[in-house]
Amino acid sequence: MLVDGKPLGNAGVCRNPCHDKPGLESGFVMLVAKKRSSHRGFTIIELIVVMVIVGILAVAVLPHFSGRVAFEGRAFRDQTVAGLRYAQKAAVAARRIVKADFNSSSVTLSIRACASDVSCSPEYVALVLPASSSSSITPPANSGLTYSSFPASIVFDAAGRTSAASISVSGLDASLVITVEAETGHVH
């Protein structure tokens, strides 16, 4: 600060060499003010682009999470695999024939009532599944799930062997076909 052309102490003296040039300080302040005002929000273009991307993701991803049929179909397939594995293990453990009779909406498991070389009546009795206290595997109610391709029955002998078979559940990917191996009776 100058009083009568002489500097008045250190007050008002700027030691920044850039401030020796007239008009530079006011230009700097305007530049900082302009820079701050440009970061206050999003442009309408940015908002529209984000909304379009979110819309595309919603259309592509939402059907995979909102549909219960795919999850119920996979669960029905897994129950069928578990039931057939149980039937194969029960045949080996009891040394008796176990059969799984298919129709389009269920599988019913039954075990031969007596040894293979003896005749008895009734010939087969229900093989109760441990988790359900039933001998049938059925899809969830009102799911519309069915077996789309299946054999009439799968018969496991006392050694757990059977004839080869494949079973499909409607609405599931072709890679999720249930396969029963002939020599070992392995179900996968």
PDB file of C-alpha atoms in Angstrom, residues 48-63:
ATOM      1  CA  ILE A  48     -29.857 -38.716 -20.558  1.00  0.00           C
ATOM      2  CA  VAL A  49     -26.893 -40.999 -21.352  1.00  0.00           C
ATOM      3  CA  VAL A  50     -26.963 -42.440 -17.825  1.00  0.00           C
ATOM      4  CA  MET A  51     -30.740 -43.016 -18.021  1.00  0.00           C
ATOM      5  CA  VAL A  52     -30.370 -44.802 -21.381  1.00  0.00           C
ATOM      6  CA  ILE A  53     -27.632 -47.081 -19.997  1.00  0.00           C
ATOM      7  CA  VAL A  54     -29.701 -47.891 -16.896  1.00  0.00           C
ATOM      8  CA  GLY A  55     -32.704 -48.633 -19.128  1.00  0.00           C
ATOM      9  CA  ILE A  56     -30.709 -51.014 -21.306  1.00  0.00           C
ATOM     10  CA  LEU A  57     -29.346 -52.837 -18.261  1.00  0.00           C
ATOM     11  CA  ALA A  58     -32.825 -53.091 -16.752  1.00  0.00           C
ATOM     12  CA  VAL A  59     -34.227 -54.635 -19.935  1.00  0.00           C
ATOM     13  CA  ALA A  60     -31.332 -57.080 -20.269  1.00  0.00           C
ATOM     14  CA  VAL A  61     -30.855 -58.141 -16.631  1.00  0.00           C
ATOM     15  CA  LEU A  62     -34.243 -57.803 -14.916  1.00  0.00           C
ATOM     16  CA  PRO A  63     -35.942 -60.808 -16.582  1.00  0.00           C
TER      17      PRO A  63
END
